[in-house]
Coordinates of N, CA, C and O in Angstrom, one line a residue:
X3 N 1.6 -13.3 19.9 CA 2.0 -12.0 20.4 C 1.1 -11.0 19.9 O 1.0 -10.4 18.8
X4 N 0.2 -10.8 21.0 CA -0.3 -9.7 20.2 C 0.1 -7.8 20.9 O -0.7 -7.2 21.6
X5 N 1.2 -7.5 20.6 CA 1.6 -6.2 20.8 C 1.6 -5.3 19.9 O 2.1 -5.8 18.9
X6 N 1.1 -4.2 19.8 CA 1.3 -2.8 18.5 C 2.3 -2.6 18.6 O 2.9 -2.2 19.6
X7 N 2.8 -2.7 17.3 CA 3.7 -2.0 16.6 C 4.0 -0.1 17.1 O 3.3 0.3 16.1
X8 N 4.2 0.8 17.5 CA 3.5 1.9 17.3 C 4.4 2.8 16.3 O 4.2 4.0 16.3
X9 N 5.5 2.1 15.3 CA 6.2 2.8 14.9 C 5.5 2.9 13.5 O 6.0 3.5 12.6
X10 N 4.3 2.0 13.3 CA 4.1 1.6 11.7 C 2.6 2.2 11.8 O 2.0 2.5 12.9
X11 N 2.2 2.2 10.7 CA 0.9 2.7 10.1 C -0.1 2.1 10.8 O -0.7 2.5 11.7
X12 N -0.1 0.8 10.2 CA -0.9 -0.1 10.6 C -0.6 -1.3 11.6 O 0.3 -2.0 11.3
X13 N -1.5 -1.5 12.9 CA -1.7 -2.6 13.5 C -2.6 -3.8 13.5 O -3.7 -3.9 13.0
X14 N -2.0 -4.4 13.9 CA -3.6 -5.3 13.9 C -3.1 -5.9 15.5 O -2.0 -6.0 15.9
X15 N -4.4 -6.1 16.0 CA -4.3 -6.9 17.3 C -5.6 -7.5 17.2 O -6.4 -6.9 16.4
X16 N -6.1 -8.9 17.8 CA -6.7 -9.1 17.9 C -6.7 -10.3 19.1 O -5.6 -10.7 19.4
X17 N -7.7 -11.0 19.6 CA -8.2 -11.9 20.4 C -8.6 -13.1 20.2 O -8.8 -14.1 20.9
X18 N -8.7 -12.5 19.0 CA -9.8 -14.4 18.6 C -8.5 -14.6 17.3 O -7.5 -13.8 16.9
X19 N -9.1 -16.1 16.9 CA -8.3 -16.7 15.8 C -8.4 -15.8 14.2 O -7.9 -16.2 13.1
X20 N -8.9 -14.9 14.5 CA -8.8 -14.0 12.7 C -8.3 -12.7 13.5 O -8.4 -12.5 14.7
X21 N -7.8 -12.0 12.8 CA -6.8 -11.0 12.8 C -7.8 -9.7 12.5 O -8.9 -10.0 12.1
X22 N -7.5 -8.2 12.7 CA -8.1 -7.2 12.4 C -7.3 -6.2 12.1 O -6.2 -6.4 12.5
X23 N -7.5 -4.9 11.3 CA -6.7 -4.2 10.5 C -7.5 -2.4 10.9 O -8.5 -1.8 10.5
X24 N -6.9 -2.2 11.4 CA -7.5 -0.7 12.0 C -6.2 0.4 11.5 O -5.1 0.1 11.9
X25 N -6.5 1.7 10.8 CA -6.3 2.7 10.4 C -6.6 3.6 11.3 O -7.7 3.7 11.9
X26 N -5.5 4.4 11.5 CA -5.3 6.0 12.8 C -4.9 7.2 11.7 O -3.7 7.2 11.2
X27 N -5.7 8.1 11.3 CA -5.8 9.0 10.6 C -4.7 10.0 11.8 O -4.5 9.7 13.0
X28 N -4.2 11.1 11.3 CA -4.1 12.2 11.7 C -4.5 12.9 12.6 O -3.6 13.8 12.9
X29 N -5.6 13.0 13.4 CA -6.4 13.3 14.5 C -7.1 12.0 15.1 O -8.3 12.0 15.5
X30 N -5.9 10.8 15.1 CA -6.0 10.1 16.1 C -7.7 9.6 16.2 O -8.4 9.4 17.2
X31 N -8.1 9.4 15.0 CA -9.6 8.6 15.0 C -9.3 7.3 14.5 O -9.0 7.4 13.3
X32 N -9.3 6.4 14.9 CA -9.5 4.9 14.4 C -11.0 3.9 14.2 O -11.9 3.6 14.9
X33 N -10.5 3.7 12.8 CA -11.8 3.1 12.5 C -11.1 1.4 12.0 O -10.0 1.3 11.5
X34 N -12.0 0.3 12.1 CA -11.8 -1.0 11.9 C -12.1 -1.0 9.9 O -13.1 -0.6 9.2
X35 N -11.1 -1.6 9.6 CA -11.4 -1.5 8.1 C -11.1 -2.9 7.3 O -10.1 -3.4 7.8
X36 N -11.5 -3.5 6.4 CA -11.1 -4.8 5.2 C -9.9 -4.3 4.6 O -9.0 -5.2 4.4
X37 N -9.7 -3.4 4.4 CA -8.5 -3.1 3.4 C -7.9 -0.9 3.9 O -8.3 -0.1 4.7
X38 N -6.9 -0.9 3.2 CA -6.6 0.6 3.5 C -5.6 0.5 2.8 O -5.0 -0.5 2.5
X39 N -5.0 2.2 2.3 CA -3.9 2.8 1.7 C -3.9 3.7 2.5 O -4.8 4.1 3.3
X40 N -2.7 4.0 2.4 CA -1.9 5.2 2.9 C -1.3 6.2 1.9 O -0.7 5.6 1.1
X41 N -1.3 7.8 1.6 CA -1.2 8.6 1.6 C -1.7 8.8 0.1 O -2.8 8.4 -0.2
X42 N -0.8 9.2 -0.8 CA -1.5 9.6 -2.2 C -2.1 8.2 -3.1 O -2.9 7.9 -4.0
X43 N -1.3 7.4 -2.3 CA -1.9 5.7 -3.3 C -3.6 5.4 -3.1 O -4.3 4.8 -3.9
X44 N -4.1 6.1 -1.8 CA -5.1 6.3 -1.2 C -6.5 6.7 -2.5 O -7.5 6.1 -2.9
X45 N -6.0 7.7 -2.8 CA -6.6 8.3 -4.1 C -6.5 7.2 -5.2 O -7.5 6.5 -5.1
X46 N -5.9 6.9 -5.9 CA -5.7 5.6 -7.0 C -6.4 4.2 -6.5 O -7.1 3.5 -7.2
X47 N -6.2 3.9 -5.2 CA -6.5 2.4 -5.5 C -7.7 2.2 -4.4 O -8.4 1.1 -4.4
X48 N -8.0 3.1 -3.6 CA -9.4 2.7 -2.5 C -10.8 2.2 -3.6 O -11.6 1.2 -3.4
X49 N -11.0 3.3 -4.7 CA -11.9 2.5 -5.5 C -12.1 1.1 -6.0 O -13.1 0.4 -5.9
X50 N -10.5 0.8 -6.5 CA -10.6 -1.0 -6.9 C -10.8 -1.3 -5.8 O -11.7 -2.2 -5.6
X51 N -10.3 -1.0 -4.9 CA -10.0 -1.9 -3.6 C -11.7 -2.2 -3.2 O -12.3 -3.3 -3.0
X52 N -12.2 -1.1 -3.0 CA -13.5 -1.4 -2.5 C -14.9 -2.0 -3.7 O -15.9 -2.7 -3.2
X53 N -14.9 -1.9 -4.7 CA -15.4 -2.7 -5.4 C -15.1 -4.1 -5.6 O -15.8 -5.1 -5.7
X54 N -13.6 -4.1 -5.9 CA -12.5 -5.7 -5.5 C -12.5 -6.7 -4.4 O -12.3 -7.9 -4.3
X55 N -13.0 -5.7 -3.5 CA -12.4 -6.8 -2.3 C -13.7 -7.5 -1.5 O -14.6 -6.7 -1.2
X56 N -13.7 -8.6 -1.2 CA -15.2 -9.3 -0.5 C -14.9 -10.1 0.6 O -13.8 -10.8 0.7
X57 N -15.7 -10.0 1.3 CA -14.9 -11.0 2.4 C -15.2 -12.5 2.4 O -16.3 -12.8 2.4
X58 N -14.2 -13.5 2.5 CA -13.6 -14.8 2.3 C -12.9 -15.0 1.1 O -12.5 -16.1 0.6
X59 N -12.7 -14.0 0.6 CA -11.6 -13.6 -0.6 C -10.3 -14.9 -0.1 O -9.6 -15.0 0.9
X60 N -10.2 -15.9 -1.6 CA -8.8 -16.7 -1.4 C -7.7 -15.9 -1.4 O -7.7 -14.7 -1.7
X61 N -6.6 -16.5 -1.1 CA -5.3 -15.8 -1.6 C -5.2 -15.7 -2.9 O -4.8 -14.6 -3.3
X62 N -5.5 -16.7 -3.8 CA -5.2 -15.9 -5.0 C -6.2 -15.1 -5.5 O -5.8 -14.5 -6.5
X63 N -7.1 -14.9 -5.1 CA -8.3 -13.4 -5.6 C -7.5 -12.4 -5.0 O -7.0 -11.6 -5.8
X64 N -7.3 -12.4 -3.6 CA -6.6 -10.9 -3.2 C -5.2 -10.8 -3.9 O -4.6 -9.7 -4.0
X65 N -4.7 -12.0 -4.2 CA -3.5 -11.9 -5.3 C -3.7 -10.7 -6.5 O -3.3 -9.5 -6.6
X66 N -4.7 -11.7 -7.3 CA -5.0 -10.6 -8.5 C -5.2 -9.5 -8.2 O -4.7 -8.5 -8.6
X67 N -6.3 -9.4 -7.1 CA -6.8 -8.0 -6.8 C -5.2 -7.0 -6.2 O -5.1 -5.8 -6.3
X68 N -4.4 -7.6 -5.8 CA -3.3 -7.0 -5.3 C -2.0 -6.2 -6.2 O -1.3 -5.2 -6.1
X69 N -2.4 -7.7 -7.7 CA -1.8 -7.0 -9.0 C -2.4 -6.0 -9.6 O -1.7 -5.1 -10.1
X70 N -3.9 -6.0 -9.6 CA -4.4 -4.6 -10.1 C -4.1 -3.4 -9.6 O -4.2 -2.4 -10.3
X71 N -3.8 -3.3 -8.3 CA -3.8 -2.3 -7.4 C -2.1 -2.0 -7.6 O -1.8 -0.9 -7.3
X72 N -1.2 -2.8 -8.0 CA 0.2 -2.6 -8.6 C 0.4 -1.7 -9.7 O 1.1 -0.7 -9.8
X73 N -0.5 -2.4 -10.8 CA -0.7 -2.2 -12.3 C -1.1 -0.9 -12.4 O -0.7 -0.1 -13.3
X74 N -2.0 -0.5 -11.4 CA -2.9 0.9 -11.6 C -1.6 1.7 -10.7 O -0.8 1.6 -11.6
X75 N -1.1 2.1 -10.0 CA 0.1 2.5 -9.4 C 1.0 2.7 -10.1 O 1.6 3.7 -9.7
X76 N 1.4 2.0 -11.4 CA 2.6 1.8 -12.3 C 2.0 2.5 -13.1 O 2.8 2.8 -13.9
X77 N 0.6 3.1 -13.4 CA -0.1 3.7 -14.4 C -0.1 4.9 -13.9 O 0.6 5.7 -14.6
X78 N -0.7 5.4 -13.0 CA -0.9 6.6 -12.5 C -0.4 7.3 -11.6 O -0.6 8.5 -11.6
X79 N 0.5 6.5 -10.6 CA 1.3 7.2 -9.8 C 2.7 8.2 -10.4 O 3.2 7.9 -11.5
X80 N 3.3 9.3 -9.5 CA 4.3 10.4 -10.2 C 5.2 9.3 -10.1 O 5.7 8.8 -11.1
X81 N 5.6 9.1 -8.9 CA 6.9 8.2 -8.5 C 6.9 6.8 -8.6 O 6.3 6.2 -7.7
X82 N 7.4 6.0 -9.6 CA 7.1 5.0 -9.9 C 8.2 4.1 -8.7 O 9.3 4.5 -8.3
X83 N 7.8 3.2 -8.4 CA 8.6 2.2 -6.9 C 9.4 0.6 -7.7 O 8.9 -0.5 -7.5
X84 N 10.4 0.7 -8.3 CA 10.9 -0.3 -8.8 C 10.4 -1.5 -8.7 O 10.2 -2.3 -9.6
X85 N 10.1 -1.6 -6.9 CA 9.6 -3.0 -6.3 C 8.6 -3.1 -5.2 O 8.5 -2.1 -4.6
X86 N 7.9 -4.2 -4.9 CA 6.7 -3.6 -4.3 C 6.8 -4.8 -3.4 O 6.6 -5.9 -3.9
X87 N 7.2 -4.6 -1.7 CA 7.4 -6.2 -0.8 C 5.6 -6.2 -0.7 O 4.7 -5.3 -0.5
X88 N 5.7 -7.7 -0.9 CA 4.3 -8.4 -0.5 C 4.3 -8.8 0.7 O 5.3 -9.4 0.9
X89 N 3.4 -8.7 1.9 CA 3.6 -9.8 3.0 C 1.7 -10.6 3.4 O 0.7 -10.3 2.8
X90 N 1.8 -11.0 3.9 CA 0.6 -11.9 4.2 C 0.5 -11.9 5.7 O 1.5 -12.4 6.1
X91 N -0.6 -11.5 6.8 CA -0.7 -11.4 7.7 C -1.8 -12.1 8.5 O -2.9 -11.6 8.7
X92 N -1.5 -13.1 8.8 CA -2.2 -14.0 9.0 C -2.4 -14.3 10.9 O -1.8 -13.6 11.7
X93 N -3.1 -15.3 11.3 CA -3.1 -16.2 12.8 C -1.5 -16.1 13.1 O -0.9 -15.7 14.2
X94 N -1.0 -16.6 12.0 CA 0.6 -17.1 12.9 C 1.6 -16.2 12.7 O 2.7 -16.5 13.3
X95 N 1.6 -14.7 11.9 CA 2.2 -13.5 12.0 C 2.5 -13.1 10.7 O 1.8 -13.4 9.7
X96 N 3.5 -12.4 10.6 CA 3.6 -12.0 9.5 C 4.8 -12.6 8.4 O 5.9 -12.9 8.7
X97 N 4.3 -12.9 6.9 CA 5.1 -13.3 6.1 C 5.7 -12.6 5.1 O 5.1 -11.7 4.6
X98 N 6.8 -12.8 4.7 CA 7.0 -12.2 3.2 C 6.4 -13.2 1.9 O 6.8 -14.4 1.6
X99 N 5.7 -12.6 1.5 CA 5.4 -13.8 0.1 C 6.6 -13.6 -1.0 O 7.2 -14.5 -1.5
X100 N 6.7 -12.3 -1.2 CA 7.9 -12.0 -2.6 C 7.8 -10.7 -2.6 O 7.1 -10.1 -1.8
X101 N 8.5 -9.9 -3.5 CA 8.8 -8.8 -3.9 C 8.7 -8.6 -5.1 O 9.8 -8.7 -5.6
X102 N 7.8 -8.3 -5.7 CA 7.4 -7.9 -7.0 C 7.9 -6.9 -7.9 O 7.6 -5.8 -7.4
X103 N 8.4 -6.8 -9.0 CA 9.0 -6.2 -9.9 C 8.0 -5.3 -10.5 O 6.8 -5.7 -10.8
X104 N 8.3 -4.0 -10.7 CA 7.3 -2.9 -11.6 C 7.1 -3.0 -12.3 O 6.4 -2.3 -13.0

């Protein structure tokens, strides 16, 4: 199924067998991206993210890299988020992996 969402942040659609992750700013510009935050988390974690993240990254590297980007959140964010849903989005759609404790 590949239909947009258009109620959520982020879509992915794609054609071929790997998936893609495109960001719609505010004035409706989309650009194709490896990774993205949304709104103040944006400021905190786009740095790790972008020094962190490489492409063919396993699940468990973007794991860790996923706990740092928690850890740093629980550190510097105002509003701290009890729990944080994980999902994995993959060829065959979307999963929940777990829900992680702050």
């Amino acid at each position: 199924n590949n239909r947009c969402n258009t109620k959520t942040p982020y879509s992915a659609v794609s054609t071929q067998s790997t998936g893609s992750l495109y960001y719609i700013d505010y004035l409706a510009s989309m650009q194709q991206l490896p990774f993205a935050c949304q709104g103040y988390a944006g400021h905190f974690l786009l740095g790790l993210l972008d020094n962190g993240w490489r492409k063919g990254m396993t699940r468990e590297e973007a794991r860790e890299l996923l706990d740092k980007c928690i850890e740093q959140l629980q550190t510097r964010f105002v509003l701290g988020a009890p729990k944080f849903a994980i999902k994995l989005v993959d060829k065959d759609g979307v999963h929940v992996i777990e829900s992680a404790d702050a």
